[in-house]
Coordinates of C-alpha atoms in Angstrom, one line a residue:
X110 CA 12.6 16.4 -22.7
X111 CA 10.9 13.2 -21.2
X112 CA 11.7 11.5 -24.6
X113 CA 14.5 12.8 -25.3
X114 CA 15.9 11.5 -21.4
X115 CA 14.1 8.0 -22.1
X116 CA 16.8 7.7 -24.8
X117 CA 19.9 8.8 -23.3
X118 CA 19.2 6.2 -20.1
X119 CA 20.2 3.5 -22.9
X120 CA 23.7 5.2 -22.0
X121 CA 24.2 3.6 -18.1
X122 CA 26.9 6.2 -17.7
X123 CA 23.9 8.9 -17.5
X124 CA 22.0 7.2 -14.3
X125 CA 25.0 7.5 -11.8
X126 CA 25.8 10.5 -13.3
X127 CA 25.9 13.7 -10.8
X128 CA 26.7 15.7 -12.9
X129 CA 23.3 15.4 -14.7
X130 CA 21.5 15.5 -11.5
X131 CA 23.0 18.7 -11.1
X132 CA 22.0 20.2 -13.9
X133 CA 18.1 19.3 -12.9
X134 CA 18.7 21.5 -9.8
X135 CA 20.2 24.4 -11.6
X136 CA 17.5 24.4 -14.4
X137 CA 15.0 23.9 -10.7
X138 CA 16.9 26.5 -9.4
X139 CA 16.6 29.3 -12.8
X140 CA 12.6 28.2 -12.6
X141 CA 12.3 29.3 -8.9
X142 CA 14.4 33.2 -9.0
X143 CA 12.9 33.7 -12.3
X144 CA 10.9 36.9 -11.3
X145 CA 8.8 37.5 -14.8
X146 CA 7.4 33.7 -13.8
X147 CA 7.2 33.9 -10.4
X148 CA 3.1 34.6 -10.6
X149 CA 2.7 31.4 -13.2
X150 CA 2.4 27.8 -13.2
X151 CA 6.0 27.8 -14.8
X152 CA 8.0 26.8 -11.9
X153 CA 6.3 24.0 -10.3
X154 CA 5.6 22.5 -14.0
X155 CA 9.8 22.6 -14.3
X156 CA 9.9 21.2 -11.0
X157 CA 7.7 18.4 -11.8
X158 CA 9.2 17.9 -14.9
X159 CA 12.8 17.4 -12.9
X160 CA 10.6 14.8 -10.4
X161 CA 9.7 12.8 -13.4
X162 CA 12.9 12.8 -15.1
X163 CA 14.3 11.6 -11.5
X164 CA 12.1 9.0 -11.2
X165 CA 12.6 7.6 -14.5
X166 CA 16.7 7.6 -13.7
X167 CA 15.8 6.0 -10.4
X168 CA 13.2 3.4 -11.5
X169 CA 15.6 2.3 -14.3
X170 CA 18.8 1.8 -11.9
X171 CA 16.8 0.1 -9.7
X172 CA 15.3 -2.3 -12.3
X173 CA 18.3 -4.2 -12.8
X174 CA 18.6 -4.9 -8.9
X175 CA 15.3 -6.3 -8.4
X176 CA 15.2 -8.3 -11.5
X177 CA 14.0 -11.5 -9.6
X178 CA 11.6 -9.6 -7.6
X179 CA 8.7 -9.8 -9.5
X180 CA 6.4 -7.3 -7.5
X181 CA 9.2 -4.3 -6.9
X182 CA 10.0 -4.9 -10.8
X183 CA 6.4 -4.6 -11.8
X184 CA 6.3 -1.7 -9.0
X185 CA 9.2 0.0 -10.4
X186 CA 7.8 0.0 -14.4
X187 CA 4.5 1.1 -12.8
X188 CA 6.4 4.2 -11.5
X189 CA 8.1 4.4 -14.8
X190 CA 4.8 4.8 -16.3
X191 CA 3.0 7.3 -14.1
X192 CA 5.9 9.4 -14.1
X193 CA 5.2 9.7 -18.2
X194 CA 1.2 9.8 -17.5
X195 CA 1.2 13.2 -19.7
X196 CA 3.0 11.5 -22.6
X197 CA 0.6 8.7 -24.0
X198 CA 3.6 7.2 -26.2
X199 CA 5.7 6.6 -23.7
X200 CA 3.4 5.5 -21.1
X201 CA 2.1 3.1 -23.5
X202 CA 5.5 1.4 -23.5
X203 CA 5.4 0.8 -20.1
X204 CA 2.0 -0.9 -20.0
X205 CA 2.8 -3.2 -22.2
X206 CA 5.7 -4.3 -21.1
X207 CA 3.9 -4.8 -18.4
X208 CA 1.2 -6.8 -19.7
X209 CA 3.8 -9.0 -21.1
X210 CA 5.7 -10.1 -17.7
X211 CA 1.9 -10.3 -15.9
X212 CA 1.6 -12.8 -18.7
X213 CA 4.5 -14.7 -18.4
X214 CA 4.2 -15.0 -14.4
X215 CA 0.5 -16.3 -15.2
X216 CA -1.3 -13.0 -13.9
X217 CA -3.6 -12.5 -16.6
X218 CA -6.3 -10.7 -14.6
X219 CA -3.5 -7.9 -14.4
X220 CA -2.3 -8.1 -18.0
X221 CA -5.6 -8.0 -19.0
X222 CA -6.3 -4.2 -16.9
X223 CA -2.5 -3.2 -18.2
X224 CA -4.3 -3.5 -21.7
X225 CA -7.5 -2.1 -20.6
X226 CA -5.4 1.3 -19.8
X227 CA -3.9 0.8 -23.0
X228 CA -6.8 0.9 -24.8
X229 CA -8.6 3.8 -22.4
X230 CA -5.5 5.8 -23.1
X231 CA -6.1 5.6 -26.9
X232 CA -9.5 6.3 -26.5
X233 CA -9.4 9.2 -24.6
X234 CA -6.2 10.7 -27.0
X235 CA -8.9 10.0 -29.8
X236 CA -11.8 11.5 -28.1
X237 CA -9.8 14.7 -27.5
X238 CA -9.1 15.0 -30.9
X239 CA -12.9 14.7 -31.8
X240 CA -11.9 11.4 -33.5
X241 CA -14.1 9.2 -31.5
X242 CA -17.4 9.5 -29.2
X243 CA -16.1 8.1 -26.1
X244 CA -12.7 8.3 -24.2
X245 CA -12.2 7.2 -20.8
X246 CA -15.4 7.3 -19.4
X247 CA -16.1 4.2 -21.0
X248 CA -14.3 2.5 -19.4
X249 CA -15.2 3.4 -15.6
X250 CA -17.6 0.0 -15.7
X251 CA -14.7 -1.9 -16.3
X252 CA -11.9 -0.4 -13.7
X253 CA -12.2 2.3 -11.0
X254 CA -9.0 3.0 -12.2
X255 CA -9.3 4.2 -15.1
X256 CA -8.9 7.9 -13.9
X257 CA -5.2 7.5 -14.5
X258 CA -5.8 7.8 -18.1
X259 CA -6.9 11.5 -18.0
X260 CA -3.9 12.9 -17.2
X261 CA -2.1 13.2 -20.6
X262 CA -1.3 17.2 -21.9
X263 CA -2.2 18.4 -25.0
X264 CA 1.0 20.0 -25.6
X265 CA 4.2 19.1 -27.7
X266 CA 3.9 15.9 -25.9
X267 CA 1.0 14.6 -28.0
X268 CA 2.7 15.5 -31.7
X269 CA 4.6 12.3 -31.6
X270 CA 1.8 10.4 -30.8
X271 CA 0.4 8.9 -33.9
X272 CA -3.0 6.8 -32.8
X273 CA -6.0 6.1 -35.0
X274 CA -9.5 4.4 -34.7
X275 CA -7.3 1.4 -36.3
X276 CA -4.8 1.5 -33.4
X277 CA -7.9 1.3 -30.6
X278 CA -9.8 -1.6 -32.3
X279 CA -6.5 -3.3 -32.2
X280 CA -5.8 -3.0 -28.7
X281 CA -9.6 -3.4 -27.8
X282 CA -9.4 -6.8 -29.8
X283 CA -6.5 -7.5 -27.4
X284 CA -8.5 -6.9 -24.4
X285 CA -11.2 -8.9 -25.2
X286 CA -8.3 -12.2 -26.0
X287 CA -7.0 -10.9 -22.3
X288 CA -10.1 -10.6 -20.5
X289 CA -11.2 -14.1 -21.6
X290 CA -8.1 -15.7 -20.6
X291 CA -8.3 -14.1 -17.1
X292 CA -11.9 -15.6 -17.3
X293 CA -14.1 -11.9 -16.1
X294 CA -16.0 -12.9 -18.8
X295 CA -18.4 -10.1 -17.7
X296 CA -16.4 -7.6 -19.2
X297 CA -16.0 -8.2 -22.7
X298 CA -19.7 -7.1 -23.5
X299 CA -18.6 -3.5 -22.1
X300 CA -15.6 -3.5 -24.6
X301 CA -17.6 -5.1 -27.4
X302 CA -20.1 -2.2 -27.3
X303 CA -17.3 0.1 -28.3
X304 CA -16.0 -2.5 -31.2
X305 CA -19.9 -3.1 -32.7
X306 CA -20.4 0.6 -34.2
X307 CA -17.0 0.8 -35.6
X308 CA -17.1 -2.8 -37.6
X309 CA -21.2 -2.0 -38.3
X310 CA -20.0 1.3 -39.9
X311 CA -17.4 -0.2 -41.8
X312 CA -19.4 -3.6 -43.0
X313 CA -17.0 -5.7 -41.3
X314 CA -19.6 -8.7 -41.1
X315 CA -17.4 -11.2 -40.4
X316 CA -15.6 -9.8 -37.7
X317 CA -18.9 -9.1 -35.8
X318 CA -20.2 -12.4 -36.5
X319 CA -16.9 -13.4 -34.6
X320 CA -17.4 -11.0 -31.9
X321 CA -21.4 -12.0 -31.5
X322 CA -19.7 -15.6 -31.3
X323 CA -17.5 -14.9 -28.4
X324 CA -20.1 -13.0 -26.4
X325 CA -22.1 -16.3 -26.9
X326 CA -19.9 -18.3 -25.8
X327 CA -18.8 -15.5 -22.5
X328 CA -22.6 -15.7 -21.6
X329 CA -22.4 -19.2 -21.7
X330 CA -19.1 -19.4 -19.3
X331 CA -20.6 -16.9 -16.8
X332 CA -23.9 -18.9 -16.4
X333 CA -21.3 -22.4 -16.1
X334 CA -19.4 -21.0 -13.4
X335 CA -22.6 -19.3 -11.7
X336 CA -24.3 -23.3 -12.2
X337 CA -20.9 -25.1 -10.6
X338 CA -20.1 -22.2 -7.6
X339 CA -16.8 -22.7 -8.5
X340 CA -15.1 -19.5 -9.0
X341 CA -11.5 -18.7 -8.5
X342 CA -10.7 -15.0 -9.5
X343 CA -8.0 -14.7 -6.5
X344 CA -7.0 -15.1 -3.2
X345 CA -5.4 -12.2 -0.9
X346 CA -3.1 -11.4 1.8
X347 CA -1.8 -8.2 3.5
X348 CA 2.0 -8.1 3.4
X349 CA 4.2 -5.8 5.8
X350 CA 7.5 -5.6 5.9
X351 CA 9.5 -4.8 8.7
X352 CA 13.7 -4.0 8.8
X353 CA 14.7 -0.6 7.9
X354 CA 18.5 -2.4 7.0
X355 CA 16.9 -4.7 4.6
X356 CA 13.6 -3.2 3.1
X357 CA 15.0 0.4 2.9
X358 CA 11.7 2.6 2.3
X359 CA 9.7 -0.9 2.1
X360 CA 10.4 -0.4 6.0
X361 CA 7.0 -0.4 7.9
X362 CA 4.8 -0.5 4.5
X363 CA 1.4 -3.1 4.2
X364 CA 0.4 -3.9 0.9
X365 CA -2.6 -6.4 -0.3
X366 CA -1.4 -9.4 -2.0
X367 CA -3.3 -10.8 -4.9
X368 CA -2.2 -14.0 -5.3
X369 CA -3.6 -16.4 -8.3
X370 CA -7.0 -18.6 -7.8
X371 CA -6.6 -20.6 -4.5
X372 CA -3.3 -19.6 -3.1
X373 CA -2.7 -20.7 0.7
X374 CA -0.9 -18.8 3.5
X375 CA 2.0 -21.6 3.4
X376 CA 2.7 -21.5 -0.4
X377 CA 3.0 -17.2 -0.5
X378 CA 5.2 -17.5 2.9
X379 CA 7.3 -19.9 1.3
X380 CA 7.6 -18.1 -2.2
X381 CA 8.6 -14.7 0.0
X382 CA 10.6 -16.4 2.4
X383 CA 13.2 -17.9 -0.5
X384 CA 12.4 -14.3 -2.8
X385 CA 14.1 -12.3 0.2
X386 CA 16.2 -15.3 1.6
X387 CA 18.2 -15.5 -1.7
X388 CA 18.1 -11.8 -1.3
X389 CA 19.5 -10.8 1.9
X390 CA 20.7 -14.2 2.7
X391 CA 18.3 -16.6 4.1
X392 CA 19.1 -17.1 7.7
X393 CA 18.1 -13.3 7.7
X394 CA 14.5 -13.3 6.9
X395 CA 11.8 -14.4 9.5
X396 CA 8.0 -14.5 8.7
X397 CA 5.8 -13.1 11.6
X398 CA 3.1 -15.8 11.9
X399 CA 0.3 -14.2 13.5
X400 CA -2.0 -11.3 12.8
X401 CA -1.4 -9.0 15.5
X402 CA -0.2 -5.2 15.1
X403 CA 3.4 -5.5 15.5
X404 CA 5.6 -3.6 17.7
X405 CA 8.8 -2.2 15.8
X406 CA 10.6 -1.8 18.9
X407 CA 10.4 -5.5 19.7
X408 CA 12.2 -6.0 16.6
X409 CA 15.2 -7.5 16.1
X410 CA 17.5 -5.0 13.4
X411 CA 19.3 -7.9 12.5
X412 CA 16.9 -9.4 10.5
X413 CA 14.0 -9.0 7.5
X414 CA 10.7 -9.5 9.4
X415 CA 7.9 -10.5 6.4
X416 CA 4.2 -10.6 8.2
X417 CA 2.0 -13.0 5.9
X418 CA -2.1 -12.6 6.9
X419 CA -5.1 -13.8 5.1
X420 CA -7.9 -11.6 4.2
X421 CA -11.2 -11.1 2.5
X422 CA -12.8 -8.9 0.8
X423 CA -15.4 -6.8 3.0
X424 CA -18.2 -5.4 1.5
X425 CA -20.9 -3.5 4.2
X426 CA -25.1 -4.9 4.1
X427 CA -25.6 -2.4 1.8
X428 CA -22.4 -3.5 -0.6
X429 CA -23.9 -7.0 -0.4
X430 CA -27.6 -6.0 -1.5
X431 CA -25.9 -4.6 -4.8
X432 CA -23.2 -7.3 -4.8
X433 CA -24.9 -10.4 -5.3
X434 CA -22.5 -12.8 -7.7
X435 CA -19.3 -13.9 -7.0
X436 CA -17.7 -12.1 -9.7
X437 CA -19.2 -8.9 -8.9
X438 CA -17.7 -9.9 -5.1
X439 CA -13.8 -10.1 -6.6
X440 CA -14.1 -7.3 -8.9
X441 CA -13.2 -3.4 -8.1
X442 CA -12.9 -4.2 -4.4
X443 CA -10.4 -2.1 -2.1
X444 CA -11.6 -3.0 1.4
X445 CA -10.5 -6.8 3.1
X446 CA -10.9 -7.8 6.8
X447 CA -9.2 -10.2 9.0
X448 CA -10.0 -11.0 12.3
X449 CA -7.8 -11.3 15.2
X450 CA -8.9 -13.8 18.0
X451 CA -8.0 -12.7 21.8
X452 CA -9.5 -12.5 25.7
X453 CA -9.5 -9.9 28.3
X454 CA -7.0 -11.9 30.2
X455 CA -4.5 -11.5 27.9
X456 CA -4.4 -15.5 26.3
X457 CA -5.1 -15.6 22.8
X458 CA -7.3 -18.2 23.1
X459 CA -10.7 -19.1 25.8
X460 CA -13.9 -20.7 26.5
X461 CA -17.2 -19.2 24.1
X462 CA -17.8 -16.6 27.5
X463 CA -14.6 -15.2 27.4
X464 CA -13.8 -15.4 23.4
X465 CA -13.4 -11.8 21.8
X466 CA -12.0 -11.1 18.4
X467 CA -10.5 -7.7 16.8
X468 CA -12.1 -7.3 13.1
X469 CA -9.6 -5.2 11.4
X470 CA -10.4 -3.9 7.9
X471 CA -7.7 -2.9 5.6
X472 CA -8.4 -0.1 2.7
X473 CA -6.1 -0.3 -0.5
X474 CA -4.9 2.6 -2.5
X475 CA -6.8 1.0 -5.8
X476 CA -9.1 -1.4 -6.2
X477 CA -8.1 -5.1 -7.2
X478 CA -7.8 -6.6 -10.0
X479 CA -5.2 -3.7 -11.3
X480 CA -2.2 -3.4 -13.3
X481 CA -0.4 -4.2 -10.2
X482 CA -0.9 -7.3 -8.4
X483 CA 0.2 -5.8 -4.9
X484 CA -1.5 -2.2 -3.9
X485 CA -0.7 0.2 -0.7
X486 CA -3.1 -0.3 2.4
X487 CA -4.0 3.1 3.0
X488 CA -6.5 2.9 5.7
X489 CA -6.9 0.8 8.6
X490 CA -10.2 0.2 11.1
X491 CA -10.7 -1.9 13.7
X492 CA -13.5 -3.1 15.9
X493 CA -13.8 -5.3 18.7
X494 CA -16.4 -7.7 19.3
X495 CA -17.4 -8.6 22.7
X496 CA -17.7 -12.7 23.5
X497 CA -21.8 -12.7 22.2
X498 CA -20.8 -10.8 19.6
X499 CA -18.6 -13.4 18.4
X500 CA -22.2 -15.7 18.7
X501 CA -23.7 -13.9 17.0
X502 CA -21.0 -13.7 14.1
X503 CA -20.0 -16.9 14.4
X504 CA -24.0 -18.2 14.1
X505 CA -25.3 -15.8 11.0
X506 CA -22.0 -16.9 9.0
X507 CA -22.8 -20.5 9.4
X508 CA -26.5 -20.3 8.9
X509 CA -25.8 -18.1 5.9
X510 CA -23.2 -20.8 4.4
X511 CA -25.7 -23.7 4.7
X512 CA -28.4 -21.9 3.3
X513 CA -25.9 -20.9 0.0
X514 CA -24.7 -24.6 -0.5
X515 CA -28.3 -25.7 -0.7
X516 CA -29.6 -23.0 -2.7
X517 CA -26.7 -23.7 -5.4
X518 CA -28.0 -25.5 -8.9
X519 CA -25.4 -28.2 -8.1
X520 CA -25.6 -29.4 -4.9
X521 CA -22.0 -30.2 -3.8
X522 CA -22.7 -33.5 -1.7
X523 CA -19.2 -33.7 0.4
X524 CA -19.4 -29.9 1.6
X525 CA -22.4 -30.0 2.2
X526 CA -22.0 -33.1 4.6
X527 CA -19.4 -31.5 6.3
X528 CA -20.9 -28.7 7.2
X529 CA -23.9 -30.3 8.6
X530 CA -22.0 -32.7 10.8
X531 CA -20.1 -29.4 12.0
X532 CA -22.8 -27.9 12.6
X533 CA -25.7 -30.9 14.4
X534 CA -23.2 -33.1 16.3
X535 CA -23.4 -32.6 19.7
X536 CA -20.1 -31.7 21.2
X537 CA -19.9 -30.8 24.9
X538 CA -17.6 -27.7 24.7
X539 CA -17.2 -26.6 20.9
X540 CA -20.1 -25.7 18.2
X541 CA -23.4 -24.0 18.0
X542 CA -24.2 -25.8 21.2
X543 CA -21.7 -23.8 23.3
X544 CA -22.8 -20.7 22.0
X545 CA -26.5 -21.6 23.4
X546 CA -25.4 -22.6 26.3
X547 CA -23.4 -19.6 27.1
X548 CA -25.7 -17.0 26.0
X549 CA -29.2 -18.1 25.9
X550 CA -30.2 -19.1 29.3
X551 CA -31.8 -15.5 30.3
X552 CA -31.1 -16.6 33.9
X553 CA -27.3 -17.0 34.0
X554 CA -26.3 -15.2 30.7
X555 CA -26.3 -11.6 32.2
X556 CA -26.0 -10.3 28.6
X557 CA -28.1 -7.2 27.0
X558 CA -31.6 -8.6 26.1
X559 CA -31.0 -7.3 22.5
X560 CA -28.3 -8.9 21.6
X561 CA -29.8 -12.5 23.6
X562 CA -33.0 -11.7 21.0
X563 CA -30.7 -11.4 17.9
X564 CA -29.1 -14.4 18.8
X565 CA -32.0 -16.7 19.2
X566 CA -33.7 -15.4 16.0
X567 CA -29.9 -16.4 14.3
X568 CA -30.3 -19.6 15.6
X569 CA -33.8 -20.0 14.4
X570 CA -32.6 -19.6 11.0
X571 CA -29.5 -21.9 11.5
X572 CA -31.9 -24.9 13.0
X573 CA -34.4 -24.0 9.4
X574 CA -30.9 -24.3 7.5
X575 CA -30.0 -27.2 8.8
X576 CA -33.3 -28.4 8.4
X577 CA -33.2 -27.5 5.2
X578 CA -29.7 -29.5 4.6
X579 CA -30.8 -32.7 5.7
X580 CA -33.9 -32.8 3.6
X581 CA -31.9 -32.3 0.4
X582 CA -29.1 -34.3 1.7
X583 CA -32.0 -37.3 2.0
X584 CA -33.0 -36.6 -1.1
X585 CA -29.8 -37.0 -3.2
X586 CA -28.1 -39.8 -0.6
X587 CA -27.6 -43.3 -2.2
X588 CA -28.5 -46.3 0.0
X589 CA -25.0 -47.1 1.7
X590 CA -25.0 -43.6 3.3
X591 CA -28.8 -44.1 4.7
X592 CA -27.0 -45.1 8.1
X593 CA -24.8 -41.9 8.0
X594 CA -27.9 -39.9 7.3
X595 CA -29.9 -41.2 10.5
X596 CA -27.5 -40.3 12.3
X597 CA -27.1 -36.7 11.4
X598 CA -30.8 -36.6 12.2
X599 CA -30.6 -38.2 15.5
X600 CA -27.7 -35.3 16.1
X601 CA -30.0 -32.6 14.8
X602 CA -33.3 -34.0 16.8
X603 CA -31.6 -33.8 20.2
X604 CA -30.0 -30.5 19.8
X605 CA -33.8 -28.9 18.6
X606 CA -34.2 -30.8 22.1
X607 CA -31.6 -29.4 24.3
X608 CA -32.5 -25.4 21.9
X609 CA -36.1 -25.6 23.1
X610 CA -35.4 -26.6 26.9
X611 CA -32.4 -24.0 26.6
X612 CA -34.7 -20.9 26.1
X613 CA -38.1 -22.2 27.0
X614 CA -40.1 -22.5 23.5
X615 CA -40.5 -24.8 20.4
X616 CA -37.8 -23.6 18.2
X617 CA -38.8 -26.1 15.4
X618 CA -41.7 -27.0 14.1
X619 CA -41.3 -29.9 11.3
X620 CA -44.8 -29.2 9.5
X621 CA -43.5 -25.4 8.9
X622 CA -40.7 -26.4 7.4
X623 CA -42.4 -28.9 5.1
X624 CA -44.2 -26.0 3.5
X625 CA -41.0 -23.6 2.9
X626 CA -38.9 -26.5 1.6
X627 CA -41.2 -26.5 -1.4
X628 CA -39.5 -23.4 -1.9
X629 CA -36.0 -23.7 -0.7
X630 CA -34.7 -20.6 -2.3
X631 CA -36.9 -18.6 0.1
X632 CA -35.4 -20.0 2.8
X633 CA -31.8 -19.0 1.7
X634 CA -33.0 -15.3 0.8
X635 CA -34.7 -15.0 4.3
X636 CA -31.2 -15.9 6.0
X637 CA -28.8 -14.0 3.8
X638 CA -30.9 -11.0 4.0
X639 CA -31.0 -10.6 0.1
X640 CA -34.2 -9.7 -1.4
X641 CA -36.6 -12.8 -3.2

C-alpha cells in the first residue's frame, strides 16, 4: 500500500485531496469495530499504516514550500524515510536523496552516515535472509544510530526488495569514498573489516590491495591531524525558535546546529536571519542575542524570534578518561553545555566576588554527526556555580589548556604566546590574579576551606604550566623576541611573588620544575587528570 501511495503522490491532485483522507479514516474506522480483530495487533498496525501514509502526503506537500530551507527539507525527507522504516526499498530512496543534497550543501560528515544507514540497511536485509554474517550490529561502532535500521518487516514488504552481497559491497565502497571526504578517517577500518572477507573469498587481489592502500594512507591522515592539533569536524549551536504565527509547530522547539568546520555565531545568525527574512519578510525576523531562558510572554507575536547560542560538547571526568582524541571528542556526542554569566544583584555582569554563571547542558535526541545536521534537544540541566566556583573553573580550564598546547608534537608558537601573556601579566582587576586575590587570603575570603584548598592546588598546577610554557617558549624563540621573552618572565616572577605572600608558602620552586620539564608530558597528564 506504501508503494503503491508513493506512486500516486506523482499525481498532486492526490495530496489536497479529502476525499482520500477520508477514505484512511473509514478503512481506521472498519479496523477499530471489527469485533473478530478486536483482541489482535490488526487495528493499531492499520492505524499506523494510515499515520504513515499521512505523513508521506504531508512531508511531500510540504517539500515544495520549504525548498530553500535546507534543514526543514532535509527534516521533511528524513520523515519521509522513517515513515517507510519497514520497507527497505523505499527507505533507501530517501537516504540517498539525501546523501545527495548533504553533498551538494558541502555536509559530507552527514552524507557520509545517510550512506552508512544505507549500507546497514542492506546488511541487516541480508543477514535476515542468512545471506551474510553480520547485519546491523556492525555497525553500532560507527553510529549510535544505527538502531533505526532494525525496524524493517519481513512481510510482503521485503518481496520487492531485490539486494545482494553485490549491492552491499557497492554501497560499503561508497562509504568508505564518503567517510574519507568527511575526513573521520577512523572509520573506514570498521567498514573495511566487512569488505576484506568478501573480496579474500572471491580472490579479488586487486581490489584489496586498493583497500590496504587507503587504510594506509587513513592511518597516515589520522596520525597528521593528531601531529598538527588541527582538527575541524564541526562547530555547534542550539537554535530555538520562537512565534507560533511564523514557525507554526517549530513554535517553542531547540534544536543543535551542526554547522561545518569553524563556523562563528555571526556567520549562522546571518545565514538564518536572510533564510527566514526572505521567508516571512525580513523586517519580521529578530535574533535573540543572549543565552538566557526566554520568556514567551515577553514576546512580541508580530515577529519571528530566532535565538542563536554557542555550545560544546560536554563529556563528564569519566567521558574524558575514555575520550582522549579529538575525534573521539566530535564523534557520537549528544550532550553540549553553555554557560550563562550573571550576579545575585541582578546585573549580568560583576567583580571575581560577585561573578556566578548558570552551566546549562543540552541533550539531543541522536547523537552528532547523523543524517541530519540539526537534532531535537530533548533534555535540559542546569547548575549554578557560586563566584569561587567560577575560580575554580575558570583556573583548571586555563591550566589544562597550557599544559595541551605544550604537550602537542608541533608547538604552535603564536597561541601559545598568547596564552601566556593572558595568563602572567599582572593586571590589577582581571586574570588569575583577581581570582587569588579574591579567594585565597584565608583571612578575608570567608569561603569553605575545601573549595579555598582545591583552588590553591589549581593554581599550583597553572604556576607549573606556565612554567612549563615559558621554558619551551625559550627554547624555540629566535633572538628578536628575546626582549619579549624577559619580559613574560619578569610578569611570571612577580606574580609567584605576590602567589606566595597571598597564601603564606613557596608556591614555586624552580629546581622542581627543572626535573619534571625533562618530562613535560608528565606535567600535562598530572593537570588534565588523564592517566601517563
Amino acid at each position: 500500500i506504501i508503494i503503491a501511495v508513493s506512486q500516486l503522490i506523482a499525481d498532486v491532485a492526490l495530496t489536497g485531496s479529502s476525499r482520500f483522507q477520508d477514505s484512511l479514516s473509514i478503512i481506521n474506522n472498519f479496523a477499530n469495530s471489527d469485533k473478530v480483530m478486536k483482541t489482535t495487533t490488526f487495528p493499531s498496525e492499520v492505524k499506523g499504516l494510515t499515520m504513515r501514509i499521512r505523513t508521506v502526503l504531508m512531508a511531500t506537500a510540504q517539500m515544495r514550500e520549504h525548498e530553500k530551507d535546507p534543514e526543514m527539507l532535509l527534516d521533511l525527507q528524513y520523515s519521509l524515510a522513517r515513515s517507510y522504516a519497514s520497507t527497505p526499498e523505499l527507505r533507501r530512496t530517501w537516504l540517498d536523496s539525501m546523501a545527495r543534497a548533504h553533498s551538494k550543501n558541502g555536509d559530507f560528515s552527514e552524507a557520509a552516515m545517510c550512506n552508512v544507514h544505507v549500507a546497514a540497511l542492506v546488511a541487516e536485509y541480508l543477514h535476515r535472509k542468512k545471506l551474510f554474517p553480520s547485519g546491523l550490529a556492525a555497525f553500532k561502532r560507527i553510529t549510535h544510530n544505527i538502531d533505526e535500521e532494525g525496524a524493517m518487516k519481513e512481510d510482503v514488504g521485503m518481496q520487492d526488495v531485490y539486494y545482494t552481497e553485490d549491492v552491499l559491497v557497492e554501497q560499503l565502497e561508497v562509504c568508505v569514498e564518503g567517510l574519507w571526504k568527511a575526513e573521520r578517517f577512523e572509520l573506514i577500518t570498521h567498514i573495511a573489516r566487512l569488505i576484506i572477507p568478501v573480496y579474500e573469498k572471491r580472490h579479488k587481489f586487486e581490489k584489496l590491495r586498493r583497500l590496504y592502500d587507503t587504510l594506509q594512507r587513513a592511518y597516515a591522515k589520522i596520525l597528521e591531524v593528531i601531529k598538527s592539533g588541527r582538527r575541524l569536524l564541526g562547530s555547534y549551536f542550539r537554535v530555538a525558535f520562537y512565534g507560533q504565527g511564523f514557525f507554526e509547530e517549530e513554535d517553542g522547539k531547540e534544536y543543535i546546529y551542526k554547522e561545518p568546520k569553524l563556523t562563528k555565531l555571526p556567520e549562522i545568525s546571518h545565514r538564518l536571519t536572510s533564510l527566514y527574512g526572505e521567508k516571512f519578510g525580513a523586517e519580521n525576523v529578530k535574533i535573540i542575542q543572549d543565552s538566557n531562558k526566554v520568556n514567551q510572554k515577553d514576546l512580541d507575536p508580530k515577529f519571528a524570534y530566532i535565538q542563536v547560542t554557542y555550545v560544546k560538547p560536554f563529556f563528564d571526568e569519566k567521558e574524558l578518561v575514555e575520550r582522549k582524541t579529538d575525534f573521539e571528542k566530535c564523534h557520537n556526542i549528544n550532550r553540549f553545555v553553555f554557560e550563562t554569566p550573571f550576579t545575585l544583584t541582578g546585573k549580568k555582569q560583576g567583580g571575581v566576588e560577585e561573578q556566578c554563571k548558570r552551566r546549562t547542558v543540552l541533550t539531543t535526541a541522536n547523537t552528532f554527526p547523523y543524517v541530519k545536521k540539526r537534532i531535537e534537544v530533548v533534555g535540559e540541566k542546569n547548575l549554578e556555580l557560586k563566584p569561587i566556583d567560577v575560580a575554580i573553573d575558570e583556573m583548571r580550564e586555563r591550566s589544562v589548556e597550557l599544559a595541551k598546547l605544550c604537550s602537542n608534537q608541533e608547538v604552535n608558537m603564536i597561541t601559545l604566546q598568547l596564552k601566556l601573556q593572558g595568563c602572567v601579566s599582572v593586571q590589577v582587576n582581571a586574570g588569575p590574579m583577581a581570582y587569588a586575590r579574591a579567594f585565597l587570603d584565608e583571612s578575608k575570603s570567608g569561603q569553605p576551606n575545601k573549595k579555598v584548598k582545591e583552588l590553591k592546588e589549581i593554581f599550583r598546577q597553572f604556576v607549573n604550566a606556565c612554567s612549563m610554557a615559558l621554558d619551551i617558549n625559550e627554547r624555540l624563540i629566535k633572538e628578536d623576541q628575546y626582549e619579549y621573552h624577559e619580559g613574560l618572565k619578569a610578569n611570571f616572577k612577580s606574580m609567584v611573588r605576590e602567589l606566595s605572600e597571598i597564601i603564606h608558602e613557596q608556591i614555586f620552586q624552580e629546581d622542581m620544575m627543572r626535573s619534571l620539564l625533562q618530562n613535560s608530558l608528565h606535567v600535562f597528564h598530572a593537570i588534565s587528570g588523564t592517566s601517563t
